[in-house]
Amino acid sequence: MIDLKLLQKDFDIVSAKLIRKGVDAALIEKLKIKNEELKKAKSSFETLQALQNSMSKEFGIYKREGKDISELKQRVDANKIVINEALEIQRACQEKLENIAMSIPNMPDDNVPDGKDEDDNVEIKKVLTPREFSFTPKEHWELAEENGWIDFERGVKLATSRFSVSFGMGAKLERALINFMLNFNSKRGFDEVSVPALVNRTALEGTGQLPKFEDDLYKIDGQELFLIPTAEVPVTNLYQDEILSADDLPKKMTAYTSCFRKEAGAAGRDTRGMIRQHQFHKVELVALSKPEESETIFNEMVECASDILTALELPHRIVNLCTGDLGFSAAHTTDIEVWLPGQATYREISSISNTREFQARRAKIRFKDGKKNSMVHTLNGSSLAVGRTLVAIMENYQNEDGSIDIPEVLKPYLGM
């Protein structure tokens, strides 16, 4: 959640940052109105409280001097009633403001490039040179079906469209990739954790998926439980409503989970294959840090995900997202896009974000900073999306006869 104290202190700066991210002006105006209502309610309460304190002192003087206190007592008692009413008004105003603020995205960092959509993202660098084929490379869905690795029709039979079933080497490679990624991340200092695939509403509110994106989630009927859209949700919320010791930071974690999303991309896009599915596997990086350490850890996470692709010998590029393509909770995001020769383009395979204090404020994750409690910074990133990594292997390691070679670093995981 955005910093309401900062909002009250300097509304113009906050609103300017939100406008950069594409927040509707009407919503910002609504936020402003509720913010002004809260300021007035606080002022009224503080005035009444000051009056009460003054009368209480006067009450003590009257008693010491033996004066008649009946009239003063009536005024004190009457003011108490008004104070309680003013406090309830203030609480109601605070709740209304927080309800609106829960649907307001994070403010972008000042160095995030301005832009409307992914076309305005800024390339930082390319890593590895795409292979030159002596034949026209096929797309992954065709290779998967030819080799018997993935069956899309049986996925539809078992569930609905945008589900698939992996067989044989396809299933083994998915498992090998998961183990390889977890081991790689562990060597980089990220502790492995295994978390539930179901979380409650509070957890999803903490990381920003709720209330705004409820329609994209799979909810369990009759319960306030949801299938996770990413391991970011349970891993970040492990420390929900806790005060950590500064000595315990940073906390760097990695987890493998299946992920579930009703929304699977734009209508008509990537309707074939594994690029956009309702269920997919992902290895995630999550970090909680002191504010002054978060940018260093952010760069570590980008480097870690990129180095996995380099180890797999998969060409990729690193891109800074513009304001219009930035996610709801993110203050700054770097995407990693892998080269897919079948499509002759780079496609997102990892998205690494620094949310600053945004998620920590919602989830109430703090640390003891000297004598005071401060918000941690939270970071998250794919390391990597398993299905998309398998897609990249199929397309980059394909041969003219349709067979697919296996990356050297995965062979020990396959007993080869």
Short mmCIF file of N, CA and C in Angstrom, two decimals, residues 189-276:
data_model
loop_
_atom_site.label_atom_id
_atom_site.label_comp_id
_atom_site.label_asym_id
_atom_site.label_seq_id
_atom_site.Cartn_x
_atom_site.Cartn_y
_atom_site.Cartn_z
N GLY A 189 22.92 -18.27 -2.41
CA GLY A 189 22.57 -17.74 -1.09
C GLY A 189 21.08 -17.63 -0.81
N PHE A 190 20.26 -18.26 -1.65
CA PHE A 190 18.81 -18.23 -1.42
C PHE A 190 18.39 -19.56 -0.78
N ASP A 191 17.82 -19.48 0.42
CA ASP A 191 17.44 -20.67 1.17
C ASP A 191 16.16 -21.26 0.59
N GLU A 192 16.18 -22.58 0.39
CA GLU A 192 15.01 -23.24 -0.19
C GLU A 192 13.89 -23.37 0.85
N VAL A 193 12.67 -23.15 0.42
CA VAL A 193 11.50 -23.27 1.28
C VAL A 193 10.38 -23.90 0.47
N SER A 194 9.58 -24.73 1.13
CA SER A 194 8.42 -25.36 0.50
C SER A 194 7.16 -24.83 1.16
N VAL A 195 6.23 -24.32 0.37
CA VAL A 195 5.07 -23.60 0.90
C VAL A 195 3.76 -24.17 0.35
N PRO A 196 2.62 -23.87 1.00
CA PRO A 196 1.32 -24.33 0.51
C PRO A 196 0.97 -23.72 -0.85
N ALA A 197 0.16 -24.46 -1.59
CA ALA A 197 -0.35 -23.96 -2.87
C ALA A 197 -1.68 -23.23 -2.68
N LEU A 198 -2.19 -23.23 -1.45
CA LEU A 198 -3.40 -22.49 -1.10
C LEU A 198 -3.06 -21.43 -0.06
N VAL A 199 -3.60 -20.24 -0.24
CA VAL A 199 -3.39 -19.17 0.73
C VAL A 199 -4.71 -18.48 1.03
N ASN A 200 -4.74 -17.72 2.13
CA ASN A 200 -5.96 -17.01 2.50
C ASN A 200 -5.98 -15.60 1.91
N ARG A 201 -7.08 -14.94 2.11
CA ARG A 201 -7.27 -13.60 1.54
C ARG A 201 -6.22 -12.60 2.07
N THR A 202 -5.90 -12.72 3.35
CA THR A 202 -4.95 -11.79 3.95
C THR A 202 -3.60 -11.85 3.25
N ALA A 203 -3.16 -13.06 2.91
CA ALA A 203 -1.87 -13.21 2.22
C ALA A 203 -1.89 -12.53 0.86
N LEU A 204 -2.97 -12.70 0.12
CA LEU A 204 -3.08 -12.10 -1.21
C LEU A 204 -3.23 -10.58 -1.14
N GLU A 205 -3.86 -10.09 -0.08
CA GLU A 205 -3.92 -8.64 0.12
C GLU A 205 -2.53 -8.10 0.43
N GLY A 206 -1.76 -8.89 1.17
CA GLY A 206 -0.43 -8.46 1.57
C GLY A 206 0.50 -8.22 0.40
N THR A 207 0.44 -9.08 -0.62
CA THR A 207 1.33 -8.93 -1.77
C THR A 207 0.69 -8.17 -2.92
N GLY A 208 -0.59 -7.81 -2.79
CA GLY A 208 -1.20 -6.90 -3.76
C GLY A 208 -2.08 -7.52 -4.82
N GLN A 209 -2.29 -8.86 -4.77
CA GLN A 209 -3.19 -9.47 -5.76
C GLN A 209 -4.65 -9.15 -5.46
N LEU A 210 -4.96 -8.97 -4.20
CA LEU A 210 -6.32 -8.58 -3.79
C LEU A 210 -6.25 -7.18 -3.18
N PRO A 211 -7.32 -6.41 -3.38
CA PRO A 211 -8.62 -6.79 -3.96
C PRO A 211 -8.70 -6.66 -5.48
N LYS A 212 -7.73 -6.05 -6.12
CA LYS A 212 -7.86 -5.63 -7.52
C LYS A 212 -8.00 -6.80 -8.50
N PHE A 213 -7.30 -7.92 -8.26
CA PHE A 213 -7.22 -8.98 -9.26
C PHE A 213 -7.94 -10.26 -8.85
N GLU A 214 -9.00 -10.13 -8.07
CA GLU A 214 -9.70 -11.31 -7.58
C GLU A 214 -10.27 -12.17 -8.72
N ASP A 215 -10.71 -11.55 -9.79
CA ASP A 215 -11.30 -12.30 -10.90
C ASP A 215 -10.28 -13.17 -11.62
N ASP A 216 -9.00 -12.90 -11.44
CA ASP A 216 -7.95 -13.69 -12.10
C ASP A 216 -7.53 -14.90 -11.28
N LEU A 217 -8.06 -15.02 -10.06
CA LEU A 217 -7.63 -16.08 -9.15
C LEU A 217 -8.64 -17.22 -9.10
N TYR A 218 -8.15 -18.42 -8.80
CA TYR A 218 -9.00 -19.58 -8.57
C TYR A 218 -9.32 -19.64 -7.08
N LYS A 219 -10.59 -19.48 -6.75
CA LYS A 219 -11.01 -19.48 -5.35
C LYS A 219 -11.71 -20.79 -5.00
N ILE A 220 -11.50 -21.27 -3.78
CA ILE A 220 -12.16 -22.47 -3.28
C ILE A 220 -13.55 -22.08 -2.78
N ASP A 221 -14.57 -22.66 -3.36
CA ASP A 221 -15.94 -22.33 -2.98
C ASP A 221 -16.18 -22.60 -1.49
N GLY A 222 -16.82 -21.63 -0.84
CA GLY A 222 -17.19 -21.79 0.56
C GLY A 222 -16.06 -21.53 1.53
N GLN A 223 -14.87 -21.18 1.02
CA GLN A 223 -13.74 -20.90 1.89
C GLN A 223 -13.01 -19.66 1.39
N GLU A 224 -12.38 -18.97 2.30
CA GLU A 224 -11.55 -17.82 1.91
C GLU A 224 -10.14 -18.30 1.58
N LEU A 225 -10.06 -19.27 0.68
CA LEU A 225 -8.79 -19.83 0.24
C LEU A 225 -8.68 -19.74 -1.28
N PHE A 226 -7.46 -19.47 -1.76
CA PHE A 226 -7.23 -19.30 -3.18
C PHE A 226 -5.99 -20.11 -3.58
N LEU A 227 -6.01 -20.67 -4.81
CA LEU A 227 -4.81 -21.26 -5.37
C LEU A 227 -3.82 -20.15 -5.68
N ILE A 228 -2.56 -20.37 -5.40
CA ILE A 228 -1.58 -19.29 -5.54
C ILE A 228 -1.29 -18.98 -7.01
N PRO A 229 -1.19 -17.69 -7.36
CA PRO A 229 -0.79 -17.31 -8.72
C PRO A 229 0.72 -17.33 -8.90
N THR A 230 1.46 -17.33 -7.77
CA THR A 230 2.92 -17.35 -7.77
C THR A 230 3.39 -17.62 -6.35
N ALA A 231 4.58 -18.22 -6.23
CA ALA A 231 5.14 -18.50 -4.90
C ALA A 231 5.47 -17.23 -4.15
N GLU A 232 5.56 -16.12 -4.85
CA GLU A 232 5.78 -14.81 -4.20
C GLU A 232 4.80 -14.60 -3.05
N VAL A 233 3.54 -15.05 -3.23
CA VAL A 233 2.51 -14.78 -2.23
C VAL A 233 2.79 -15.51 -0.91
N PRO A 234 2.89 -16.84 -0.90
CA PRO A 234 3.14 -17.49 0.40
C PRO A 234 4.53 -17.21 0.97
N VAL A 235 5.55 -17.10 0.12
CA VAL A 235 6.90 -16.91 0.65
C VAL A 235 7.05 -15.53 1.29
N THR A 236 6.57 -14.49 0.63
CA THR A 236 6.64 -13.15 1.22
C THR A 236 5.86 -13.09 2.52
N ASN A 237 4.69 -13.73 2.54
CA ASN A 237 3.80 -13.65 3.70
C ASN A 237 4.20 -14.59 4.84
N LEU A 238 5.29 -15.32 4.69
CA LEU A 238 5.80 -16.10 5.81
C LEU A 238 6.06 -15.21 7.02
N TYR A 239 6.38 -13.95 6.77
CA TYR A 239 6.73 -13.02 7.84
C TYR A 239 5.69 -11.91 8.01
N GLN A 240 4.49 -12.20 7.54
CA GLN A 240 3.37 -11.27 7.69
C GLN A 240 3.13 -10.95 9.17
N ASP A 241 2.93 -9.65 9.45
CA ASP A 241 2.61 -9.16 10.79
C ASP A 241 3.67 -9.56 11.81
N GLU A 242 4.95 -9.48 11.40
CA GLU A 242 6.05 -9.79 12.31
C GLU A 242 7.04 -8.63 12.33
N ILE A 243 7.76 -8.54 13.44
CA ILE A 243 8.86 -7.58 13.56
C ILE A 243 10.15 -8.38 13.62
N LEU A 244 10.97 -8.27 12.58
CA LEU A 244 12.19 -9.03 12.47
C LEU A 244 13.36 -8.28 13.12
N SER A 245 14.37 -9.01 13.48
CA SER A 245 15.59 -8.38 13.96
C SER A 245 16.40 -7.91 12.75
N ALA A 246 17.05 -6.77 12.89
CA ALA A 246 17.89 -6.26 11.80
C ALA A 246 18.98 -7.27 11.45
N ASP A 247 19.41 -8.05 12.45
CA ASP A 247 20.46 -9.05 12.22
C ASP A 247 19.97 -10.22 11.36
N ASP A 248 18.64 -10.39 11.28
CA ASP A 248 18.06 -11.48 10.49
C ASP A 248 17.93 -11.11 9.01
N LEU A 249 18.20 -9.87 8.68
CA LEU A 249 18.05 -9.40 7.30
C LEU A 249 19.41 -9.33 6.60
N PRO A 250 19.44 -9.60 5.29
CA PRO A 250 18.30 -9.92 4.45
C PRO A 250 17.90 -11.39 4.58
N LYS A 251 16.63 -11.66 4.30
CA LYS A 251 16.14 -13.02 4.16
C LYS A 251 15.98 -13.29 2.67
N LYS A 252 16.74 -14.24 2.15
CA LYS A 252 16.72 -14.56 0.72
C LYS A 252 16.25 -16.00 0.56
N MET A 253 15.17 -16.18 -0.17
CA MET A 253 14.52 -17.48 -0.25
C MET A 253 14.21 -17.87 -1.69
N THR A 254 14.14 -19.17 -1.94
CA THR A 254 13.74 -19.69 -3.24
C THR A 254 12.75 -20.82 -3.03
N ALA A 255 11.78 -20.93 -3.92
CA ALA A 255 10.74 -21.96 -3.77
C ALA A 255 10.24 -22.39 -5.14
N TYR A 256 9.92 -23.67 -5.24
CA TYR A 256 9.23 -24.18 -6.43
C TYR A 256 7.77 -24.41 -6.07
N THR A 257 6.87 -23.95 -6.94
CA THR A 257 5.44 -24.25 -6.79
C THR A 257 4.80 -24.36 -8.17
N SER A 258 3.66 -24.99 -8.20
CA SER A 258 2.75 -24.81 -9.33
C SER A 258 2.02 -23.49 -9.11
N CYS A 259 1.67 -22.82 -10.20
CA CYS A 259 0.99 -21.53 -10.13
C CYS A 259 -0.30 -21.63 -10.94
N PHE A 260 -1.32 -20.90 -10.49
CA PHE A 260 -2.64 -21.03 -11.10
C PHE A 260 -3.22 -19.64 -11.38
N ARG A 261 -3.60 -19.40 -12.63
CA ARG A 261 -4.16 -18.10 -13.01
C ARG A 261 -5.28 -18.30 -14.03
N LYS A 262 -6.44 -17.72 -13.71
CA LYS A 262 -7.53 -17.75 -14.68
C LYS A 262 -7.16 -16.96 -15.93
N GLU A 263 -6.58 -15.79 -15.69
CA GLU A 263 -6.16 -14.94 -16.79
C GLU A 263 -4.89 -15.52 -17.38
N ALA A 264 -4.93 -15.79 -18.67
CA ALA A 264 -3.76 -16.41 -19.31
C ALA A 264 -3.33 -15.61 -20.53
N GLY A 265 -3.39 -14.30 -20.41
CA GLY A 265 -2.92 -13.46 -21.51
C GLY A 265 -4.04 -12.94 -22.37
N ALA A 266 -3.67 -12.14 -23.34
CA ALA A 266 -4.64 -11.50 -24.23
C ALA A 266 -5.39 -12.54 -25.04
N ALA A 267 -6.66 -12.26 -25.30
CA ALA A 267 -7.51 -13.17 -26.08
C ALA A 267 -6.90 -13.39 -27.46
N GLY A 268 -6.79 -14.66 -27.86
CA GLY A 268 -6.29 -14.97 -29.19
C GLY A 268 -4.78 -15.04 -29.28
N ARG A 269 -4.06 -14.70 -28.21
CA ARG A 269 -2.61 -14.72 -28.23
C ARG A 269 -2.08 -15.97 -27.56
N ASP A 270 -1.13 -16.64 -28.19
CA ASP A 270 -0.51 -17.85 -27.64
C ASP A 270 -1.53 -18.91 -27.27
N THR A 271 -2.49 -19.12 -28.18
CA THR A 271 -3.53 -20.11 -27.91
C THR A 271 -2.99 -21.53 -28.06
N ARG A 272 -1.88 -21.69 -28.77
CA ARG A 272 -1.25 -23.00 -28.90
C ARG A 272 0.00 -23.03 -28.04
N GLY A 273 0.25 -24.20 -27.46
CA GLY A 273 1.50 -24.38 -26.75
C GLY A 273 1.46 -24.00 -25.28
N MET A 274 2.65 -23.76 -24.73
CA MET A 274 2.81 -23.64 -23.28
C MET A 274 3.15 -22.23 -22.81
N ILE A 275 3.13 -21.25 -23.70
CA ILE A 275 3.53 -19.91 -23.28
C ILE A 275 2.59 -19.34 -22.22
N ARG A 276 1.30 -19.51 -22.43
CA ARG A 276 0.32 -18.98 -21.47
C ARG A 276 -0.66 -20.08 -21.08
#
